[in-house]
Coordinates of N, CA, C and O in Angstrom, one line a residue:
M14 N 14.0 16.1 10.2 CA 14.1 14.5 9.6 C 14.0 14.0 11.1 O 15.5 13.9 11.4
P15 N 12.7 13.0 10.8 CA 13.6 12.1 12.0 C 14.8 11.2 11.4 O 15.2 11.0 10.9
N16 N 15.4 10.4 13.5 CA 16.2 9.2 13.1 C 16.6 8.6 12.3 O 15.0 7.9 12.5
T17 N 17.4 7.8 11.2 CA 16.9 6.0 10.6 C 17.0 5.4 12.2 O 18.3 5.3 12.5
P18 N 16.6 4.7 12.4 CA 16.2 3.6 13.1 C 17.7 2.8 12.1 O 18.7 2.1 11.2
D19 N 17.6 1.7 13.7 CA 20.1 1.4 13.7 C 19.0 0.0 13.0 O 18.6 -0.7 14.2
V20 N 19.5 -0.8 12.2 CA 19.1 -2.5 12.0 C 19.6 -2.8 13.5 O 19.1 -4.2 13.5
S21 N 19.8 -2.8 13.9 CA 20.6 -4.0 15.3 C 19.7 -3.3 15.8 O 19.0 -4.3 17.1
E22 N 18.3 -2.6 15.8 CA 17.2 -2.5 17.3 C 16.4 -3.6 16.9 O 15.5 -3.9 17.3
F23 N 15.9 -4.6 15.5 CA 15.2 -4.8 15.1 C 15.2 -6.6 14.6 O 16.0 -6.8 15.3
A24 N 13.9 -7.0 15.2 CA 14.5 -8.5 14.8 C 13.1 -9.5 14.4 O 11.9 -8.5 14.1
V25 N 13.2 -9.9 13.3 CA 12.1 -10.9 12.3 C 11.1 -10.9 13.8 O 11.0 -11.3 14.4
G26 N 9.6 -9.9 12.4 CA 8.6 -11.0 13.5 C 8.0 -9.1 14.1 O 7.7 -8.9 14.4
D27 N 9.6 -8.4 14.2 CA 8.8 -7.0 15.8 C 8.3 -6.2 14.2 O 7.8 -6.3 12.8
E28 N 6.4 -6.2 14.5 CA 6.4 -4.9 14.2 C 6.4 -3.5 14.1 O 7.0 -3.2 15.1
V29 N 6.9 -2.5 12.8 CA 7.8 -1.6 13.4 C 7.0 -0.8 12.8 O 7.4 1.2 13.0
A30 N 5.5 -0.2 12.1 CA 4.5 0.4 11.7 C 2.8 0.2 10.9 O 2.8 -1.3 11.2
S31 N 2.0 1.3 11.4 CA 0.6 0.2 11.0 C 0.3 1.7 11.0 O 0.8 2.8 11.2
A32 N -1.0 1.5 10.0 CA -1.8 2.3 9.4 C -2.7 2.5 9.2 O -2.9 1.2 8.8
E33 N -3.6 3.2 9.5 CA -5.4 2.8 7.9 C -5.3 4.8 7.1 O -4.9 5.5 7.6
H34 N -5.8 3.3 6.0 CA -5.5 5.5 4.9 C -7.2 5.2 4.3 O -8.3 3.9 3.7
L35 N -8.1 5.9 4.5 CA -8.9 6.5 3.2 C -8.9 6.2 2.9 O -8.5 7.5 2.1
L36 N -9.7 5.8 1.7 CA -9.6 5.9 0.1 C -11.3 6.8 0.5 O -11.9 5.5 0.1
E37 N -11.1 7.8 -0.6 CA -12.3 7.7 -1.4 C -12.3 8.3 -2.3 O -11.9 8.5 -2.7
R38 N -13.7 8.4 -2.8 CA -14.0 8.1 -4.8 C -13.2 10.0 -5.6 O -12.8 10.1 -5.8
G39 N -12.9 11.6 -4.7 CA -12.2 12.3 -4.8 C -11.1 11.6 -4.7 O -10.4 12.5 -5.4
S40 N -10.1 10.0 -3.9 CA -8.9 10.2 -4.0 C -8.7 9.4 -5.8 O -8.0 9.4 -5.8
L41 N -9.4 8.5 -5.6 CA -9.8 7.9 -7.6 C -9.5 9.0 -8.6 O -8.8 8.1 -8.7
V42 N -10.4 10.4 -7.8 CA -10.5 10.7 -9.2 C -8.4 11.6 -9.4 O -8.2 10.9 -10.4
R43 N -8.2 11.6 -8.3 CA -7.2 12.8 -7.7 C -6.1 11.9 -9.3 O -4.4 11.9 -9.3
Y44 N -5.8 10.1 -8.2 CA -4.9 9.3 -8.8 C -5.5 9.7 -9.9 O -4.3 9.1 -11.2
A45 N -6.9 8.7 -10.7 CA -6.5 9.5 -12.2 C -5.9 9.9 -12.6 O -5.2 9.8 -14.2
G46 N -5.9 11.6 -12.5 CA -5.4 12.6 -13.1 C -4.0 13.1 -13.4 O -3.5 12.5 -14.3
A47 N -3.3 11.4 -11.8 CA -1.8 12.3 -12.0 C -1.3 10.6 -12.1 O 0.1 11.2 -12.7
S48 N -1.9 10.0 -12.3 CA -1.5 9.0 -13.3 C -2.3 8.9 -14.7 O -1.1 7.6 -14.9
G49 N -2.5 9.0 -15.3 CA -3.2 9.0 -16.4 C -3.9 7.6 -17.0 O -4.3 7.3 -18.3
D50 N -4.1 7.3 -15.4 CA -5.5 6.3 -16.0 C -6.2 6.2 -15.5 O -7.5 6.5 -14.5
F51 N -7.4 6.3 -17.2 CA -9.3 7.3 -16.8 C -10.3 5.7 -17.1 O -11.0 6.4 -17.3
N52 N -9.6 4.9 -16.4 CA -10.4 3.4 -16.6 C -11.6 4.1 -16.1 O -11.4 3.6 -14.3
P53 N -12.7 4.0 -16.6 CA -13.9 4.9 -16.1 C -14.5 3.4 -14.9 O -15.0 3.4 -13.6
I54 N -14.1 2.7 -14.5 CA -14.3 1.2 -13.8 C -13.0 1.9 -12.1 O -14.1 1.3 -11.2
H55 N -12.7 2.1 -12.5 CA -12.0 3.5 -11.5 C -12.6 4.6 -10.5 O -12.5 5.0 -10.0
Y56 N -14.4 5.2 -11.0 CA -14.7 6.4 -11.1 C -16.6 6.3 -11.2 O -17.0 7.2 -10.6
R57 N -16.5 5.6 -11.7 CA -18.2 5.6 -12.8 C -18.8 3.6 -12.2 O -18.6 3.2 -12.5
D58 N -20.3 4.4 -11.6 CA -20.8 3.2 -11.1 C -21.6 2.3 -11.4 O -21.4 0.9 -12.0
D59 N -21.9 3.5 -13.0 CA -22.8 2.4 -14.3 C -21.4 1.8 -14.7 O -22.2 0.3 -15.2
V60 N -20.9 1.9 -14.9 CA -19.2 1.6 -16.3 C -18.9 0.2 -15.1 O -18.5 -0.8 -15.8
A61 N -19.0 -0.2 -13.7 CA -18.5 -1.4 -13.2 C -19.0 -2.2 -12.7 O -18.8 -3.4 -13.2
E62 N -20.6 -1.9 -12.8 CA -21.7 -2.4 -13.1 C -21.7 -3.0 -13.8 O -22.4 -4.6 -13.7
F63 N -21.4 -2.6 -15.8 CA -22.0 -3.0 -16.3 C -20.8 -4.1 -16.9 O -21.3 -5.1 -17.7
V64 N -19.3 -4.2 -16.9 CA -19.7 -5.1 -16.9 C -18.4 -6.2 -15.4 O -17.7 -7.0 -15.6
G65 N -19.6 -6.0 -14.5 CA -19.1 -7.3 -13.8 C -19.3 -6.7 -12.4 O -19.0 -8.3 -11.4
L66 N -18.6 -6.4 -12.6 CA -17.3 -5.5 -10.9 C -19.0 -5.1 -9.3 O -20.2 -4.8 -10.1
P67 N -18.1 -5.7 -8.6 CA -18.8 -5.3 -7.3 C -19.3 -3.7 -7.0 O -20.4 -3.2 -6.5
G68 N -18.2 -3.2 -7.9 CA -18.7 -2.2 -8.1 C -17.5 -1.2 -8.3 O -16.3 -1.3 -9.1
V69 N -17.7 0.5 -7.4 CA -16.0 1.1 -8.1 C -15.2 0.5 -7.7 O -14.5 0.5 -6.7
L70 N -13.5 -0.2 -8.2 CA -12.3 -0.5 -7.5 C -11.0 0.7 -7.3 O -11.1 1.8 -8.4
A71 N -10.5 1.1 -6.7 CA -9.1 1.4 -6.3 C -8.3 1.2 -7.6 O -8.2 -0.3 -7.5
H72 N -7.9 2.4 -7.7 CA -6.9 1.1 -8.2 C -5.6 -0.2 -8.5 O -5.4 1.1 -6.9
G73 N -5.4 -0.7 -8.3 CA -3.9 -1.5 -7.4 C -2.9 -0.4 -7.4 O -2.9 -0.9 -6.1
M74 N -2.6 -0.2 -8.9 CA -0.8 1.1 -8.2 C -1.2 2.4 -7.0 O -0.4 2.1 -5.8
L75 N -2.7 2.5 -6.5 CA -3.1 3.2 -5.7 C -2.9 2.9 -4.7 O -1.9 3.5 -3.8
T76 N -3.2 1.5 -4.1 CA -3.3 0.8 -2.4 C -1.6 0.3 -2.8 O -1.6 0.3 -1.6
M77 N -1.0 -0.1 -3.3 CA -0.1 -0.4 -3.4 C 0.9 0.9 -2.9 O 2.0 0.7 -2.4
G78 N 0.7 2.2 -3.7 CA 1.3 3.5 -2.5 C 1.6 3.9 -1.6 O 2.2 3.6 -1.3
I79 N -0.3 3.5 -1.1 CA -0.2 3.6 0.5 C 0.0 2.4 1.0 O -0.1 3.7 1.6
A80 N -0.4 1.4 0.9 CA 0.5 0.5 1.4 C 2.0 0.9 1.6 O 2.6 0.4 3.3
V81 N 3.0 1.7 0.9 CA 3.8 2.1 1.5 C 4.6 2.7 2.7 O 5.4 3.6 2.6
Q82 N 3.6 4.0 2.1 CA 3.7 5.3 2.3 C 4.2 4.9 3.4 O 3.9 5.8 4.8
T83 N 3.2 3.4 4.5 CA 3.6 3.6 5.5 C 4.9 3.1 6.2 O 5.7 3.8 6.8
V84 N 5.6 2.6 5.5 CA 7.2 1.9 5.3 C 8.0 3.3 5.1 O 8.5 3.7 6.1
V85 N 7.8 4.3 3.9 CA 8.0 5.7 4.0 C 8.1 6.5 4.8 O 9.0 6.8 5.7
D86 N 6.8 7.4 6.2 CA 7.3 7.2 7.2 C 7.3 7.0 8.4 O 8.0 7.6 9.1
W87 N 7.0 5.3 8.6 CA 9.2 4.7 9.7 C 10.0 4.9 9.4 O 10.4 5.3 10.0
V88 N 10.4 5.4 8.1 CA 11.8 5.3 8.0 C 12.4 6.8 7.9 O 13.2 7.4 8.1
G89 N 11.0 7.4 7.1 CA 11.2 9.1 7.2 C 11.9 9.6 5.7 O 12.5 10.7 6.4
D90 N 11.9 8.7 4.8 CA 13.0 9.1 3.5 C 12.1 8.0 3.0 O 12.9 7.4 2.6
P91 N 11.6 8.5 1.6 CA 11.1 7.7 1.1 C 12.6 6.6 -0.1 O 12.7 5.7 -0.6
A92 N 13.6 7.6 -0.3 CA 15.0 6.9 -1.1 C 15.2 5.6 -0.1 O 16.8 4.9 -0.8
R93 N 14.7 5.6 1.3 CA 15.4 4.4 1.7 C 15.0 3.0 1.3 O 15.1 2.1 1.9
V94 N 13.8 3.6 0.2 CA 12.6 2.4 0.1 C 13.6 1.8 -1.0 O 13.7 2.0 -2.4
V95 N 14.4 0.4 -1.6 CA 15.3 0.4 -2.4 C 14.4 -0.4 -3.4 O 15.2 -0.8 -5.1
D96 N 14.2 -1.1 -2.4 CA 13.1 -2.3 -3.8 C 11.1 -2.5 -3.1 O 11.3 -2.3 -1.8
Y97 N 10.2 -2.8 -4.0 CA 9.5 -2.4 -2.7 C 8.6 -3.9 -4.6 O 8.3 -3.1 -5.9
Q98 N 8.3 -5.0 -3.6 CA 7.0 -5.6 -5.0 C 5.3 -5.7 -4.0 O 5.6 -6.3 -2.5
V99 N 4.2 -6.2 -4.9 CA 3.5 -6.8 -4.5 C 2.8 -7.9 -5.1 O 3.0 -7.3 -6.4
R100 N 1.8 -8.4 -4.7 CA 1.0 -8.7 -5.6 C -0.7 -9.2 -5.5 O -1.0 -8.5 -4.5
F101 N -1.1 -8.7 -6.7 CA -2.3 -8.0 -6.4 C -3.5 -9.5 -6.2 O -3.7 -9.9 -6.9
T102 N -4.1 -9.7 -4.6 CA -5.2 -10.5 -4.8 C -6.4 -9.9 -4.2 O -7.5 -11.0 -4.4
R103 N -7.4 -9.2 -4.4 CA -8.3 -8.4 -4.1 C -9.0 -7.5 -5.0 O -7.5 -6.1 -4.4
P104 N -9.6 -7.1 -5.0 CA -10.0 -5.1 -5.1 C -10.3 -4.6 -4.6 O -11.3 -5.4 -3.1
V105 N -11.1 -3.9 -3.5 CA -10.4 -2.5 -3.1 C -11.2 -2.0 -3.7 O -11.8 -1.1 -4.2
V106 N -13.0 -2.5 -3.2 CA -14.0 -1.5 -3.4 C -14.3 -0.7 -2.7 O -14.4 -0.6 -1.4
V107 N -14.6 1.1 -3.5 CA -14.6 2.5 -2.6 C -16.5 2.8 -2.8 O -17.2 2.4 -3.6
D108 N -16.8 1.8 -1.7 CA -17.9 2.4 -1.4 C -18.4 4.2 -1.9 O -17.1 4.8 -1.4
R109 N -19.4 4.4 -2.1 CA -19.6 5.5 -2.8 C -19.9 6.9 -1.3 O -19.5 8.2 -1.8
N110 N -20.2 6.6 -0.8 CA -20.7 6.8 0.4 C -19.5 7.2 2.0 O -19.2 7.5 2.0
D111 N -18.8 6.0 2.2 CA -18.3 5.8 2.9 C -16.7 5.6 2.6 O -16.2 5.3 4.2
G112 N -15.8 5.4 1.2 CA -14.5 5.2 1.1 C -14.9 4.1 1.2 O -15.4 2.6 1.5
A113 N -13.3 3.2 0.8 CA -13.2 2.2 2.0 C -11.0 2.6 2.7 O -10.3 3.7 2.0
T114 N -11.4 1.9 3.7 CA -10.6 2.0 4.5 C -9.6 1.1 4.4 O -10.1 -0.4 4.8
V115 N -8.2 1.0 4.2 CA -7.6 0.2 3.9 C -6.2 0.1 5.3 O -5.9 1.3 5.6
S116 N -6.3 -0.8 5.8 CA -5.3 -1.5 6.5 C -3.9 -2.3 6.6 O -3.6 -2.8 5.6
V117 N -2.9 -1.3 6.8 CA -1.6 -1.5 6.9 C -0.8 -2.1 8.5 O -0.9 -1.1 9.1
V118 N -0.4 -3.3 8.2 CA 0.5 -3.2 8.8 C 1.8 -4.1 8.9 O 2.2 -4.6 7.7
A119 N 3.1 -3.4 8.5 CA 4.7 -3.6 8.3 C 5.2 -4.2 9.7 O 5.7 -3.7 10.9
K120 N 5.9 -5.3 9.2 CA 6.5 -6.5 10.5 C 7.9 -6.1 9.8 O 8.0 -6.2 8.6
V121 N 9.0 -7.1 10.4 CA 10.1 -7.0 10.0 C 9.8 -8.5 8.9 O 9.4 -9.0 10.1
G122 N 10.4 -8.5 7.9 CA 10.7 -10.3 7.6 C 11.7 -10.8 7.6 O 11.6 -11.4 7.5
A123 N 12.9 -9.8 7.8 CA 13.9 -10.4 6.9 C 15.4 -9.6 7.2 O 15.5 -8.1 7.5
L124 N 16.8 -9.1 8.2 CA 17.4 -8.6 8.6 C 19.2 -9.1 7.3 O 19.8 -10.3 7.1
D125 N 19.1 -7.3 7.3 CA 21.0 -8.3 6.3 C 21.4 -6.5 6.9 O 22.1 -6.0 6.8
A126 N 22.2 -7.6 8.2 CA 22.4 -6.8 9.3 C 24.0 -6.3 8.4 O 24.6 -5.1 8.9
D127 N 25.0 -6.9 7.7 CA 26.1 -6.8 6.8 C 25.8 -5.3 6.1 O 27.0 -4.6 5.9
N128 N 24.7 -5.3 5.4 CA 24.7 -4.1 4.5 C 22.8 -2.9 5.0 O 22.2 -2.4 3.9
A129 N 23.1 -3.7 6.1 CA 22.0 -2.1 6.8 C 21.3 -2.0 6.0 O 20.4 -0.5 6.5
K130 N 20.5 -3.2 5.7 CA 19.1 -3.3 4.9 C 18.3 -4.4 5.5 O 18.2 -5.8 6.3
V131 N 16.2 -3.8 5.6 CA 15.8 -4.7 6.7 C 14.1 -5.0 5.4 O 14.5 -4.0 5.3
R132 N 13.7 -6.1 4.9 CA 12.9 -6.2 4.1 C 11.5 -6.3 5.6 O 11.5 -6.9 6.2
V133 N 11.1 -5.4 5.3 CA 10.0 -5.1 6.4 C 8.6 -5.5 5.1 O 8.1 -5.4 3.6
D134 N 7.9 -6.3 6.0 CA 6.6 -7.2 5.1 C 5.2 -6.9 5.4 O 5.2 -6.1 6.8
L135 N 4.6 -6.4 4.6 CA 2.9 -5.5 4.5 C 2.0 -6.8 4.8 O 2.2 -7.7 3.8
T136 N 1.6 -6.6 5.3 CA 0.1 -7.1 5.7 C -1.1 -6.2 5.3 O -1.6 -5.3 6.1
V137 N -1.9 -6.4 4.3 CA -2.7 -4.5 3.3 C -3.8 -6.0 3.2 O -4.0 -6.8 2.9
T138 N -4.7 -5.1 4.2 CA -6.4 -5.8 4.6 C -7.6 -4.6 4.0 O -7.1 -3.3 3.8
F139 N -8.4 -4.8 3.7 CA -9.8 -4.3 3.3 C -10.5 -4.6 3.8 O -11.0 -6.4 3.0
G140 N -11.6 -4.4 4.6 CA -12.8 -5.5 4.9 C -11.9 -6.3 5.1 O -13.0 -7.6 5.2
G141 N -11.4 -6.9 6.4 CA -10.9 -7.8 6.3 C -9.9 -9.4 5.6 O -9.3 -10.5 6.5
Q142 N -9.8 -8.6 4.7 CA -9.4 -9.5 3.3 C -7.8 -8.8 3.8 O -8.4 -8.1 3.2
T143 N -7.0 -10.1 2.4 CA -5.6 -8.6 2.2 C -6.0 -8.8 0.9 O -6.4 -10.0 0.4
V144 N -5.7 -7.5 1.0 CA -5.7 -7.0 -0.4 C -4.4 -7.6 -2.1 O -4.4 -6.6 -2.6
L145 N -3.2 -7.1 -0.8 CA -2.0 -7.1 -2.0 C -0.9 -8.3 -1.0 O -1.0 -8.6 -0.1
G146 N -0.6 -9.7 -1.7 CA 0.4 -10.1 -1.3 C 1.2 -10.4 -1.4 O 1.5 -9.9 -2.0
K147 N 1.8 -10.7 -0.4 CA 3.4 -10.9 -0.9 C 3.8 -9.2 -0.8 O 5.1 -9.1 -1.2
A148 N 3.6 -8.5 -0.5 CA 3.3 -7.1 0.0 C 4.9 -7.1 0.8 O 5.3 -7.1 1.6
Q149 N 6.0 -7.3 -0.3 CA 7.7 -6.5 0.7 C 8.0 -5.7 0.3 O 8.8 -4.9 -0.4
A150 N 8.4 -5.2 0.5 CA 9.3 -3.5 0.4 C 11.3 -3.8 1.9 O 11.2 -3.9 3.2
W151 N 12.5 -3.6 0.7 CA 13.8 -3.5 1.5 C 14.3 -2.8 1.3 O 13.4 -1.2 1.3
V152 N 14.1 -1.7 2.7 CA 14.7 -0.5 4.0 C 16.0 -0.4 3.8 O 16.5 -1.5 4.7
S153 N 17.0 0.6 3.2 CA 18.0 0.9 3.5 C 18.5 1.7 5.5 O 17.8 2.4 4.8
L154 N 18.8 1.0 5.9 CA 19.6 1.8 7.2 C 21.1 2.0 7.4 O 21.2 3.2 8.4
A155 N 21.9 2.5 6.2 CA 22.9 3.1 5.8 C 22.8 4.7 5.9 O 22.1 5.1 5.7

């Protein structure tokens, strides 16, 4: 297990992690099975197009989950993430052949040195556009 970072090592604005995550159609099907959300807009082009969508969409909770994984990888323990919230701002359209690459940059947004906590602000983009707004995770470094 990696060493837990010390809150004194950081300043607001420091980038602590970044990652790119490739979502493929298989990712969507596996997530549907794991979550029990079998809405066909997440894996059938014909249904997505029928309801006016630009294509098959990644589940919002899947996008939210892969984004916070960047923080978990940085801190080394998912139990250290004590709060996590996002706003869904744009869908991630997963191309049948190429999939969709979601980029995540994690920066220190606030420090609570007294309680050894760091708020990590995530910039989550797909195709150069933000897909999760106000994505923030509070991480305990105690």
